[in-house]
PDB file of C-alpha atoms in Angstrom:
ATOM      1  CA  ARG A   1       7.845  -6.807   4.310  1.00 72.00           C
ATOM      2  CA  LYS A   2       4.465  -6.261   5.991  1.00 81.00           C
ATOM      3  CA  GLU A   3       3.160  -2.705   5.945  1.00 89.00           C
ATOM      4  CA  VAL A   4       2.492  -2.827   9.676  1.00 94.00           C
ATOM      5  CA  GLU A   5       4.379  -5.196  11.924  1.00 95.00           C
ATOM      6  CA  GLN A   6       3.696  -6.119  15.500  1.00 95.00           C
ATOM      7  CA  ASP A   7       4.978  -8.714  17.922  1.00 93.00           C
ATOM      8  CA  PRO A   8       2.025 -11.113  18.259  1.00 92.00           C
ATOM      9  CA  GLY A   9       2.865 -11.915  21.883  1.00 91.00           C
ATOM     10  CA  PRO A  10       1.253 -12.986  24.081  1.00 95.00           C
ATOM     11  CA  PHE A  11       2.567 -10.627  26.709  1.00 96.00           C
ATOM     12  CA  ASN A  12       1.779 -12.152  30.101  1.00 97.00           C
ATOM     13  CA  VAL A  13       1.933  -9.583  32.888  1.00 97.00           C
ATOM     14  CA  PRO A  14       0.646  -9.421  36.468  1.00 97.00           C
ATOM     15  CA  GLU A  15      -1.926  -6.880  37.552  1.00 98.00           C
ATOM     16  CA  GLY A  16      -0.375  -3.538  38.247  1.00 97.00           C
ATOM     17  CA  ALA A  17       2.502  -4.020  35.840  1.00 97.00           C
ATOM     18  CA  THR A  18       3.525  -1.590  33.132  1.00 97.00           C
ATOM     19  CA  VAL A  19       3.683  -3.027  29.650  1.00 97.00           C
ATOM     20  CA  ALA A  20       4.706  -1.520  26.328  1.00 96.00           C
ATOM     21  CA  PHE A  21       4.042  -2.578  22.767  1.00 93.00           C
ATOM     22  CA  ASN A  22       5.794  -1.373  19.668  1.00 94.00           C
ATOM     23  CA  CYS A  23       4.676  -1.373  16.079  1.00 96.00           C
ATOM     24  CA  THR A  24       6.623  -0.512  12.947  1.00 96.00           C
ATOM     25  CA  TYR A  25       5.276   0.675   9.623  1.00 95.00           C
ATOM     26  CA  SER A  26       6.910   0.630   6.255  1.00 93.00           C
ATOM     27  CA  ASN A  27       5.251   3.510   4.397  1.00 89.00           C
ATOM     28  CA  SER A  28       7.009   6.739   5.280  1.00 88.00           C
ATOM     29  CA  ALA A  29       4.109   8.692   3.781  1.00 85.00           C
ATOM     30  CA  SER A  30       1.705   7.385   6.435  1.00 87.00           C
ATOM     31  CA  GLN A  31      -0.098  10.230   8.107  1.00 84.00           C
ATOM     32  CA  SER A  32      -2.449   8.895  10.742  1.00 89.00           C
ATOM     33  CA  PHE A  33      -1.863   6.283  13.387  1.00 93.00           C
ATOM     34  CA  PHE A  34      -4.117   4.500  15.826  1.00 94.00           C
ATOM     35  CA  TRP A  35      -4.334   1.795  18.412  1.00 96.00           C
ATOM     36  CA  TYR A  36      -7.457  -0.352  18.338  1.00 96.00           C
ATOM     37  CA  ARG A  37      -8.396  -2.887  20.960  1.00 97.00           C
ATOM     38  CA  GLN A  38     -10.048  -6.189  20.092  1.00 96.00           C
ATOM     39  CA  ASP A  39     -11.438  -8.461  22.755  1.00 95.00           C
ATOM     40  CA  CYS A  40     -11.697 -12.166  22.084  1.00 90.00           C
ATOM     41  CA  ARG A  41     -14.377 -12.862  19.453  1.00 85.00           C
ATOM     42  CA  LYS A  42     -15.422  -9.212  19.388  1.00 90.00           C
ATOM     43  CA  GLU A  43     -14.973  -6.361  16.957  1.00 93.00           C
ATOM     44  CA  PRO A  44     -12.043  -3.921  17.013  1.00 94.00           C
ATOM     45  CA  LYS A  45     -12.706  -0.660  18.848  1.00 93.00           C
ATOM     46  CA  LEU A  46     -10.676   2.508  18.648  1.00 93.00           C
ATOM     47  CA  LEU A  47      -8.540   2.883  21.747  1.00 95.00           C
ATOM     48  CA  MET A  48      -6.706   6.048  20.847  1.00 94.00           C
ATOM     49  CA  SER A  49      -5.278   8.018  17.990  1.00 91.00           C
ATOM     50  CA  VAL A  50      -1.565   8.750  17.920  1.00 92.00           C
ATOM     51  CA  TYR A  51      -0.382  12.169  16.881  1.00 81.00           C
ATOM     52  CA  SER A  52       3.082  13.548  16.251  1.00 80.00           C
ATOM     53  CA  SER A  53       3.347  14.897  19.764  1.00 82.00           C
ATOM     54  CA  GLY A  54       2.051  11.663  21.264  1.00 84.00           C
ATOM     55  CA  ASN A  55      -0.907  11.540  23.584  1.00 90.00           C
ATOM     56  CA  GLU A  56      -2.048  10.192  26.908  1.00 92.00           C
ATOM     57  CA  ASP A  57      -5.421   8.932  28.041  1.00 92.00           C
ATOM     58  CA  GLY A  58      -5.468   7.836  31.653  1.00 95.00           C
ATOM     59  CA  ARG A  59      -3.233   4.801  32.016  1.00 97.00           C
ATOM     60  CA  PHE A  60      -2.543   4.660  28.280  1.00 97.00           C
ATOM     61  CA  THR A  61       0.192   6.595  26.493  1.00 96.00           C
ATOM     62  CA  ALA A  62       0.791   6.423  22.757  1.00 96.00           C
ATOM     63  CA  GLN A  63       3.853   7.799  21.028  1.00 95.00           C
ATOM     64  CA  LEU A  64       4.963   8.189  17.458  1.00 94.00           C
ATOM     65  CA  ASN A  65       8.531   8.190  16.197  1.00 93.00           C
ATOM     66  CA  ARG A  66       8.416   9.248  12.554  1.00 91.00           C
ATOM     67  CA  ALA A  67      12.155   9.041  12.026  1.00 92.00           C
ATOM     68  CA  SER A  68      12.211   5.377  13.009  1.00 93.00           C
ATOM     69  CA  GLN A  69       8.692   4.695  11.760  1.00 94.00           C
ATOM     70  CA  TYR A  70       7.365   3.157  14.883  1.00 92.00           C
ATOM     71  CA  ILE A  71       4.470   3.675  17.231  1.00 95.00           C
ATOM     72  CA  SER A  72       4.296   2.599  20.830  1.00 96.00           C
ATOM     73  CA  LEU A  73       1.585   1.986  23.380  1.00 97.00           C
ATOM     74  CA  LEU A  74       2.338   2.047  27.092  1.00 97.00           C
ATOM     75  CA  ILE A  75      -0.142   0.710  29.623  1.00 98.00           C
ATOM     76  CA  ARG A  76       0.483   1.548  33.249  1.00 98.00           C
ATOM     77  CA  ASP A  77      -1.040  -0.201  36.259  1.00 98.00           C
ATOM     78  CA  SER A  78      -2.451  -3.041  34.155  1.00 98.00           C
ATOM     79  CA  LYS A  79      -5.936  -4.291  34.974  1.00 97.00           C
ATOM     80  CA  LEU A  80      -7.415  -7.705  34.298  1.00 97.00           C
ATOM     81  CA  SER A  81      -9.818  -5.987  31.923  1.00 97.00           C
ATOM     82  CA  ASP A  82      -6.898  -4.808  29.795  1.00 98.00           C
ATOM     83  CA  SER A  83      -6.492  -8.373  28.525  1.00 98.00           C
ATOM     84  CA  ALA A  84      -7.153  -8.128  24.798  1.00 97.00           C
ATOM     85  CA  THR A  85      -5.417  -7.890  21.454  1.00 96.00           C
ATOM     86  CA  TYR A  86      -4.054  -4.461  20.596  1.00 97.00           C
ATOM     87  CA  LEU A  87      -4.059  -3.608  16.903  1.00 96.00           C
ATOM     88  CA  CYS A  88      -1.690  -1.076  15.450  1.00 96.00           C
ATOM     89  CA  VAL A  89      -3.346   0.758  12.559  1.00 95.00           C
ATOM     90  CA  VAL A  90      -1.881   3.131  10.024  1.00 93.00           C
ATOM     91  CA  MET A  91      -3.678   5.306   7.527  1.00 88.00           C
ATOM     92  CA  ASN A  92      -2.021   6.282   4.292  1.00 78.00           C
ATOM     93  CA  THR A  93      -3.706   9.513   3.423  1.00 69.00           C
ATOM     94  CA  GLY A  94      -3.100   9.219  -0.275  1.00 64.00           C
ATOM     95  CA  PHE A  95      -4.984   5.944  -0.423  1.00 62.00           C
ATOM     96  CA  GLN A  96      -7.306   6.781   2.496  1.00 70.00           C
ATOM     97  CA  LYS A  97      -7.046   3.242   3.652  1.00 81.00           C
ATOM     98  CA  LEU A  98      -6.528   1.800   7.113  1.00 88.00           C
ATOM     99  CA  VAL A  99      -3.822  -0.847   7.269  1.00 91.00           C
ATOM    100  CA  PHE A 100      -3.960  -3.133  10.281  1.00 94.00           C
ATOM    101  CA  GLY A 101      -1.232  -5.040  12.034  1.00 95.00           C
ATOM    102  CA  THR A 102      -1.891  -8.587  13.182  1.00 94.00           C
ATOM    103  CA  GLY A 103      -2.182  -7.414  16.755  1.00 95.00           C
ATOM    104  CA  THR A 104      -0.352  -7.971  20.028  1.00 96.00           C
ATOM    105  CA  ARG A 105      -2.088 -10.124  22.584  1.00 96.00           C
ATOM    106  CA  LEU A 106      -1.958  -9.026  26.219  1.00 97.00           C
ATOM    107  CA  LEU A 107      -2.885 -11.291  29.118  1.00 97.00           C
ATOM    108  CA  VAL A 108      -3.071  -9.687  32.544  1.00 97.00           C
ATOM    109  CA  SER A 109      -3.181 -12.170  35.395  1.00 97.00           C
ATOM    110  CA  PRO A 110      -4.148 -11.729  39.075  1.00 95.00           C
TER     111      PRO A 110
ATOM    112  CA  GLU B   1     -23.133  -0.008  21.370  1.00 55.00           C
ATOM    113  CA  THR B   2     -21.137   1.133  18.353  1.00 61.00           C
ATOM    114  CA  GLY B   3     -24.136   1.865  16.194  1.00 93.00           C
ATOM    115  CA  VAL B   4     -23.159  -0.766  13.628  1.00 96.00           C
ATOM    116  CA  THR B   5     -25.088  -4.017  13.628  1.00 97.00           C
ATOM    117  CA  GLN B   6     -24.484  -7.177  11.667  1.00 97.00           C
ATOM    118  CA  THR B   7     -26.609 -10.239  11.029  1.00 97.00           C
ATOM    119  CA  PRO B   8     -26.312 -13.107  11.324  1.00 97.00           C
ATOM    120  CA  ARG B   9     -23.661 -13.295  14.026  1.00 96.00           C
ATOM    121  CA  HIS B  10     -22.799 -16.870  13.101  1.00 96.00           C
ATOM    122  CA  LEU B  11     -23.262 -18.697   9.830  1.00 96.00           C
ATOM    123  CA  VAL B  12     -22.419 -22.193   8.729  1.00 95.00           C
ATOM    124  CA  MET B  13     -22.834 -22.950   5.061  1.00 92.00           C
ATOM    125  CA  GLY B  14     -21.931 -25.552   2.507  1.00 90.00           C
ATOM    126  CA  MET B  15     -19.891 -24.762  -0.567  1.00 88.00           C
ATOM    127  CA  THR B  16     -22.951 -24.843  -2.804  1.00 87.00           C
ATOM    128  CA  ASN B  17     -25.121 -22.574  -0.658  1.00 88.00           C
ATOM    129  CA  LYS B  18     -25.997 -18.950  -1.288  1.00 93.00           C
ATOM    130  CA  LYS B  19     -26.258 -16.687   1.709  1.00 95.00           C
ATOM    131  CA  SER B  20     -26.065 -12.977   2.487  1.00 97.00           C
ATOM    132  CA  LEU B  21     -24.521 -11.005   5.314  1.00 98.00           C
ATOM    133  CA  LYS B  22     -26.203  -7.798   6.380  1.00 98.00           C
ATOM    134  CA  CYS B  23     -24.775  -4.697   7.961  1.00 98.00           C
ATOM    135  CA  GLU B  24     -26.649  -1.629   9.158  1.00 97.00           C
ATOM    136  CA  GLN B  25     -25.222   1.537  10.652  1.00 97.00           C
ATOM    137  CA  HIS B  26     -27.208   4.037  12.694  1.00 95.00           C
ATOM    138  CA  LEU B  27     -24.499   6.692  12.847  1.00 95.00           C
ATOM    139  CA  GLY B  28     -25.413   8.778   9.810  1.00 94.00           C
ATOM    140  CA  HIS B  29     -22.155   7.813   8.122  1.00 94.00           C
ATOM    141  CA  ASN B  30     -21.590   7.849   4.391  1.00 94.00           C
ATOM    142  CA  ALA B  31     -18.826   5.295   3.988  1.00 94.00           C
ATOM    143  CA  MET B  32     -19.104   1.583   4.691  1.00 95.00           C
ATOM    144  CA  TYR B  33     -16.576  -1.216   4.506  1.00 95.00           C
ATOM    145  CA  TRP B  34     -16.296  -4.983   4.479  1.00 97.00           C
ATOM    146  CA  TYR B  35     -13.255  -6.581   6.104  1.00 96.00           C
ATOM    147  CA  LYS B  36     -12.191 -10.196   6.455  1.00 96.00           C
ATOM    148  CA  GLN B  37     -10.331 -11.340   9.563  1.00 95.00           C
ATOM    149  CA  SER B  38      -8.738 -14.777   9.446  1.00 93.00           C
ATOM    150  CA  ALA B  39      -6.855 -16.389  12.295  1.00 88.00           C
ATOM    151  CA  LYS B  40      -3.366 -14.965  12.823  1.00 82.00           C
ATOM    152  CA  LYS B  41      -3.786 -12.551   9.900  1.00 89.00           C
ATOM    153  CA  PRO B  42      -4.424  -8.823   9.916  1.00 91.00           C
ATOM    154  CA  LEU B  43      -7.776  -7.441   8.914  1.00 93.00           C
ATOM    155  CA  GLU B  44      -8.055  -7.429   5.144  1.00 93.00           C
ATOM    156  CA  LEU B  45     -10.076  -4.721   3.479  1.00 93.00           C
ATOM    157  CA  MET B  46     -12.445  -6.220   0.900  1.00 95.00           C
ATOM    158  CA  PHE B  47     -14.780  -3.512  -0.327  1.00 94.00           C
ATOM    159  CA  VAL B  48     -15.423   0.181   0.253  1.00 93.00           C
ATOM    160  CA  TYR B  49     -18.564   2.142  -0.472  1.00 93.00           C
ATOM    161  CA  ASN B  50     -18.720   5.913  -0.270  1.00 90.00           C
ATOM    162  CA  PHE B  51     -22.106   7.578  -0.691  1.00 90.00           C
ATOM    163  CA  LYS B  52     -23.461   4.243  -1.995  1.00 88.00           C
ATOM    164  CA  GLU B  53     -20.826   3.998  -4.709  1.00 88.00           C
ATOM    165  CA  GLN B  54     -18.225   1.236  -4.608  1.00 87.00           C
ATOM    166  CA  THR B  55     -14.837   2.913  -4.528  1.00 86.00           C
ATOM    167  CA  GLU B  56     -12.599  -0.024  -3.818  1.00 83.00           C
ATOM    168  CA  ASN B  57     -12.491  -3.738  -4.492  1.00 82.00           C
ATOM    169  CA  ASN B  58      -9.322  -5.285  -3.138  1.00 82.00           C
ATOM    170  CA  SER B  59      -9.050  -8.096  -5.675  1.00 87.00           C
ATOM    171  CA  VAL B  60     -11.791 -10.013  -3.944  1.00 93.00           C
ATOM    172  CA  PRO B  61     -12.991 -13.196  -5.715  1.00 94.00           C
ATOM    173  CA  SER B  62     -16.306 -12.869  -7.494  1.00 94.00           C
ATOM    174  CA  ARG B  63     -17.908 -15.411  -5.161  1.00 95.00           C
ATOM    175  CA  PHE B  64     -18.203 -12.399  -2.816  1.00 96.00           C
ATOM    176  CA  SER B  65     -20.631  -9.808  -4.131  1.00 96.00           C
ATOM    177  CA  PRO B  66     -21.313  -6.592  -2.210  1.00 96.00           C
ATOM    178  CA  GLU B  67     -24.433  -4.485  -2.409  1.00 96.00           C
ATOM    179  CA  CYS B  68     -25.098  -1.067  -0.930  1.00 96.00           C
ATOM    180  CA  PRO B  69     -28.694   0.045  -1.486  1.00 95.00           C
ATOM    181  CA  ASN B  70     -28.285   3.154   0.675  1.00 93.00           C
ATOM    182  CA  SER B  71     -25.747   4.738   2.987  1.00 91.00           C
ATOM    183  CA  SER B  72     -27.086   2.860   6.013  1.00 95.00           C
ATOM    184  CA  HIS B  73     -27.119  -0.673   4.656  1.00 97.00           C
ATOM    185  CA  LEU B  74     -24.473  -2.937   3.241  1.00 97.00           C
ATOM    186  CA  PHE B  75     -24.774  -6.533   2.151  1.00 98.00           C
ATOM    187  CA  LEU B  76     -22.274  -9.203   1.244  1.00 97.00           C
ATOM    188  CA  HIS B  77     -23.735 -11.914  -0.959  1.00 97.00           C
ATOM    189  CA  LEU B  78     -21.939 -15.238  -0.786  1.00 96.00           C
ATOM    190  CA  HIS B  79     -22.062 -18.118  -3.249  1.00 93.00           C
ATOM    191  CA  THR B  80     -19.962 -21.196  -3.942  1.00 93.00           C
ATOM    192  CA  LEU B  81     -17.550 -20.360  -1.162  1.00 94.00           C
ATOM    193  CA  GLN B  82     -14.494 -22.396  -0.256  1.00 94.00           C
ATOM    194  CA  PRO B  83     -13.478 -23.676   3.183  1.00 94.00           C
ATOM    195  CA  GLU B  84     -10.621 -21.151   3.244  1.00 94.00           C
ATOM    196  CA  ASP B  85     -13.239 -18.398   3.177  1.00 96.00           C
ATOM    197  CA  SER B  86     -14.136 -19.302   6.755  1.00 96.00           C
ATOM    198  CA  ALA B  87     -13.358 -16.190   8.793  1.00 96.00           C
ATOM    199  CA  LEU B  88     -14.841 -13.322  10.746  1.00 96.00           C
ATOM    200  CA  TYR B  89     -16.418 -10.796   8.380  1.00 97.00           C
ATOM    201  CA  LEU B  90     -16.527  -7.332   9.818  1.00 97.00           C
ATOM    202  CA  CYS B  91     -18.491  -4.366   8.604  1.00 97.00           C
ATOM    203  CA  ALA B  92     -17.380  -0.850   9.460  1.00 96.00           C
ATOM    204  CA  SER B  93     -18.526   2.667   8.772  1.00 95.00           C
ATOM    205  CA  SER B  94     -17.017   6.132   8.880  1.00 93.00           C
ATOM    206  CA  GLN B  95     -18.271   9.649   8.322  1.00 92.00           C
ATOM    207  CA  ASP B  96     -16.938   9.519   4.794  1.00 84.00           C
ATOM    208  CA  ARG B  97     -14.099   7.933   2.882  1.00 79.00           C
ATOM    209  CA  ALA B  98     -11.623  10.527   4.114  1.00 78.00           C
ATOM    210  CA  ALA B  99     -12.468  10.090   7.780  1.00 79.00           C
ATOM    211  CA  ASP B 100      -9.842   8.194   9.679  1.00 76.00           C
ATOM    212  CA  THR B 101     -11.999   6.734  12.446  1.00 87.00           C
ATOM    213  CA  GLN B 102     -13.988   3.652  11.580  1.00 92.00           C
ATOM    214  CA  TYR B 103     -16.616   2.011  13.744  1.00 93.00           C
ATOM    215  CA  PHE B 104     -16.956  -1.721  13.497  1.00 95.00           C
ATOM    216  CA  GLY B 105     -19.905  -4.025  13.788  1.00 96.00           C
ATOM    217  CA  PRO B 106     -19.666  -7.210  15.877  1.00 95.00           C
ATOM    218  CA  GLY B 107     -18.946  -9.327  12.832  1.00 96.00           C
ATOM    219  CA  THR B 108     -20.336 -12.491  11.313  1.00 97.00           C
ATOM    220  CA  ARG B 109     -18.355 -15.621  12.044  1.00 96.00           C
ATOM    221  CA  LEU B 110     -18.594 -17.701   8.896  1.00 96.00           C
ATOM    222  CA  THR B 111     -17.768 -21.360   8.611  1.00 95.00           C
ATOM    223  CA  VAL B 112     -17.756 -22.980   5.176  1.00 94.00           C
ATOM    224  CA  LEU B 113     -17.988 -26.753   5.240  1.00 92.00           C
TER     225      LEU B 113
END
């Protein structure tokens, strides 16, 4: 089983739509969680961290469910510029190592 | 933009060539990383340096040889690579090994013929 699993997509949505991605992780000792965004042929960039209480940043909301070991990312009012691959990332504090999912591709169309 | 630069951005090499990838960070960080990103695979951590000392080698073949002369610079020396080594090689840095936010460079897209 992969340490971090994501649906690769692509998710094709129209502008203005709300879209949600889920990610599951296998290591129950994982302590830190993140969503990174990677545009085509570019480097990953931190989108937001995910804490136990969840957090919101504008149109983006990230939530963590420790009991079920999954993390979600909700994007409201999708923009064309949101088209990218969204990487779910988990840090296992003991090993101090970031573990990346394969990413979920989002395509927002006019 | 992110304070981490990589050169070259693209590299094509034969299996008998020797080349080096360079990474430089201008963020004052103390930890630097090499990752490999192949198509449809997650980023794979290759090497970690913390305060210039290598702290992790994720079973990377010896045809990849890292070098970290100081906290701002990281190299990846390549020799006798295989076509399956073709990938995007990403450098990243963080404040230190314990920091959970890493900043990535733009990567070097490597093609091995």
